[in-house]
Coordinates of C-alpha atoms and ligand atoms in Angstrom, one line a residue:
M7 CA 0.0 0.0 0.0
A8 CA 1.4 3.4 -1.0
K9 CA 2.0 5.7 2.0
I10 CA -0.1 8.9 2.2
L11 CA 1.2 10.1 5.6
S12 CA 4.5 11.9 5.7
Q13 CA 7.8 11.0 7.3
K14 CA 6.9 13.7 9.9
F15 CA 3.9 11.6 11.0
Y16 CA 6.1 8.5 11.5
D17 CA 8.8 10.5 13.3
E18 CA 6.2 12.0 15.6
M19 CA 4.8 8.5 16.3
K20 CA 8.3 7.2 17.1
K21 CA 8.8 10.0 19.6
L22 CA 5.5 9.2 21.3
E23 CA 5.8 5.4 21.4
P24 CA 7.9 5.3 24.6
R25 CA 5.2 7.3 26.4
Y26 CA 2.4 4.8 25.8
P27 CA 2.1 1.3 27.2
T28 CA 1.1 -0.3 23.9
K29 CA 1.1 0.7 20.3
V30 CA -2.7 0.6 20.2
A31 CA -2.8 3.3 22.9
L32 CA -1.2 5.5 20.2
L33 CA -4.4 5.5 18.2
L34 CA -5.8 8.9 19.4
P35 CA -2.6 10.8 18.9
A36 CA -2.0 9.1 15.6
L37 CA -5.5 10.2 14.4
H38 CA -4.8 13.7 15.6
Q39 CA -1.4 13.9 13.9
A40 CA -2.8 12.4 10.6
Q41 CA -5.7 14.8 10.6
S42 CA -3.3 17.7 11.1
E43 CA -1.7 16.7 7.8
T44 CA -4.7 15.7 5.7
G45 CA -7.4 17.9 7.2
W46 CA -9.7 14.9 7.6
L47 CA -9.5 11.1 7.8
P48 CA -10.3 9.4 4.5
P49 CA -10.5 5.6 4.5
D50 CA -7.0 5.1 3.1
V51 CA -5.5 7.2 5.8
M52 CA -7.3 5.2 8.5
A53 CA -6.1 2.0 6.8
E54 CA -2.5 3.3 6.9
I55 CA -2.9 4.2 10.6
G56 CA -4.3 0.7 11.2
E57 CA -1.4 -0.9 9.5
Y58 CA 1.1 1.1 11.5
I59 CA -0.6 0.3 14.8
G60 CA -1.4 -3.3 13.9
I61 CA -5.2 -3.2 14.1
H62 CA -8.0 -3.5 11.5
P63 CA -9.0 -0.3 9.7
A64 CA -12.6 -0.9 11.0
Q65 CA -11.2 -0.6 14.5
V66 CA -9.6 2.7 13.6
K67 CA -12.9 4.0 12.1
E68 CA -14.8 2.8 15.2
V69 CA -12.7 5.0 17.4
A70 CA -12.5 7.9 14.9
S71 CA -16.2 8.0 14.5
F72 CA -16.8 8.1 18.3
Y73 CA -15.1 11.5 18.7
T74 CA -16.4 14.6 17.0
M75 CA -13.0 16.1 16.8
Y76 CA -12.1 13.7 14.1
N77 CA -13.4 14.6 10.6
L78 CA -14.7 11.7 8.6
K79 CA -15.4 14.0 5.6
P80 CA -13.6 17.0 4.3
V81 CA -14.1 20.3 6.1
G82 CA -13.7 23.9 5.2
K83 CA -10.8 26.2 6.1
Y84 CA -12.8 27.4 9.0
H85 CA -14.6 24.7 11.0
L86 CA -17.3 26.1 13.3
K87 CA -18.6 23.7 16.0
I88 CA -21.4 25.5 17.9
C89 CA -22.4 23.9 21.1
T90 CA -26.1 23.3 21.3
N91 CA -26.2 21.5 24.6
V92 CA -28.5 22.8 27.4
A93 CA -26.5 25.8 28.8
C94 CA -25.7 27.1 25.3
C95 CA -29.2 26.5 24.1
L96 CA -30.7 28.5 27.0
R97 CA -28.4 31.3 25.9
G98 CA -29.2 31.4 22.2
A99 CA -27.1 28.7 20.5
D100 CA -30.0 27.7 18.2
E101 CA -30.2 31.2 16.9
L102 CA -26.5 31.2 16.3
V103 CA -26.7 28.0 14.3
E104 CA -29.7 29.4 12.3
H105 CA -27.9 32.6 11.7
C106 CA -24.9 30.8 10.3
E107 CA -27.1 28.6 8.1
K108 CA -28.7 31.7 6.6
K109 CA -25.4 33.6 6.3
F110 CA -23.5 30.7 4.6
G111 CA -26.5 29.4 2.7
I112 CA -25.9 25.8 4.0
Q113 CA -27.4 23.4 6.5
C114 CA -25.7 22.4 9.6
G115 CA -23.2 19.6 8.8
D116 CA -22.4 21.1 5.4
T117 CA -19.5 23.0 3.9
T118 CA -19.8 26.1 1.8
A119 CA -19.2 25.7 -2.0
D120 CA -16.0 27.8 -1.7
K121 CA -14.7 25.3 1.0
K122 CA -14.3 28.2 3.4
F123 CA -16.8 27.3 6.2
T124 CA -18.1 24.1 7.7
L125 CA -20.9 24.4 10.2
M126 CA -21.6 21.8 12.8
E127 CA -23.5 21.4 16.1
E128 CA -21.4 20.1 18.9
E129 CA -22.2 18.6 22.3
C130 CA -21.1 20.3 25.5
L131 CA -17.6 21.8 25.1
G132 CA -17.1 22.2 28.8
A133 CA -17.5 26.0 28.6
C134 CA -21.0 26.2 30.1
G135 CA -20.1 29.1 32.3
T136 CA -19.3 31.2 29.3
A137 CA -22.2 29.9 27.1
P138 CA -22.9 30.0 24.3
A139 CA -19.6 28.6 23.1
M140 CA -18.2 27.3 19.9
M141 CA -14.9 26.0 18.6
L142 CA -13.4 27.7 15.5
N143 CA -10.9 25.1 14.3
D144 CA -8.9 24.4 17.5
D145 CA -9.8 27.6 19.4
Y146 CA -12.7 28.3 21.8
V147 CA -14.9 31.3 21.3
E148 CA -17.2 32.0 24.3
N149 CA -19.9 34.4 25.4
L150 CA -21.1 34.5 21.8
D151 CA -24.0 36.5 20.4
I152 CA -24.9 37.2 16.8
S153 CA -23.0 40.5 16.6
K154 CA -19.8 39.0 18.1
L155 CA -20.1 36.0 15.7
D156 CA -20.6 38.3 12.7
K157 CA -17.6 40.4 13.6
L158 CA -15.5 37.3 13.9
L159 CA -16.7 35.7 10.7
D160 CA -16.2 38.9 8.8
S161 CA -12.6 39.1 10.0
L162 CA -11.8 35.7 8.5
K163 CA -10.1 35.8 5.2
Ligands
FES224 S1 -23.5 23.4 27.2 FE1 -22.4 24.4 25.8 S2 -20.4 24.4 26.6 FE2 -21.5 23.2 28.0

């Protein structure tokens, strides 16, 4: 099987290996490292990770599909994950989602045609005290309202 992941991926894994009791325990960091290279986790990347770790690709997918931080389909340059759990909902998260759907002309779960934005709902981000909250790629944005969200989105190139 031709390799898709870079030498940097394998170097990174070699560095991490001594810190984990088994190679299987490397699965989450391997998924994270792979996604940072490819932006999402296509089946051939999951197969390569499985081969490296020594498990079946279905087991890799089983784990990757459990965690929402792993992308099983391509995402846009800016990936918005708006928490719609209780605390955020009570403070207007649904309106934020609806606002983004209208602004981007997409439904939640979709990516804009120019591949700039992907919009998703997310479960509790652990930022209930500063609800409503969302993640923009790897960063938290808290105490959101429509005007703050618009300002942020307009500032993204
Ligand atoms: S409910 Fe939204 S961060 Fe906890």
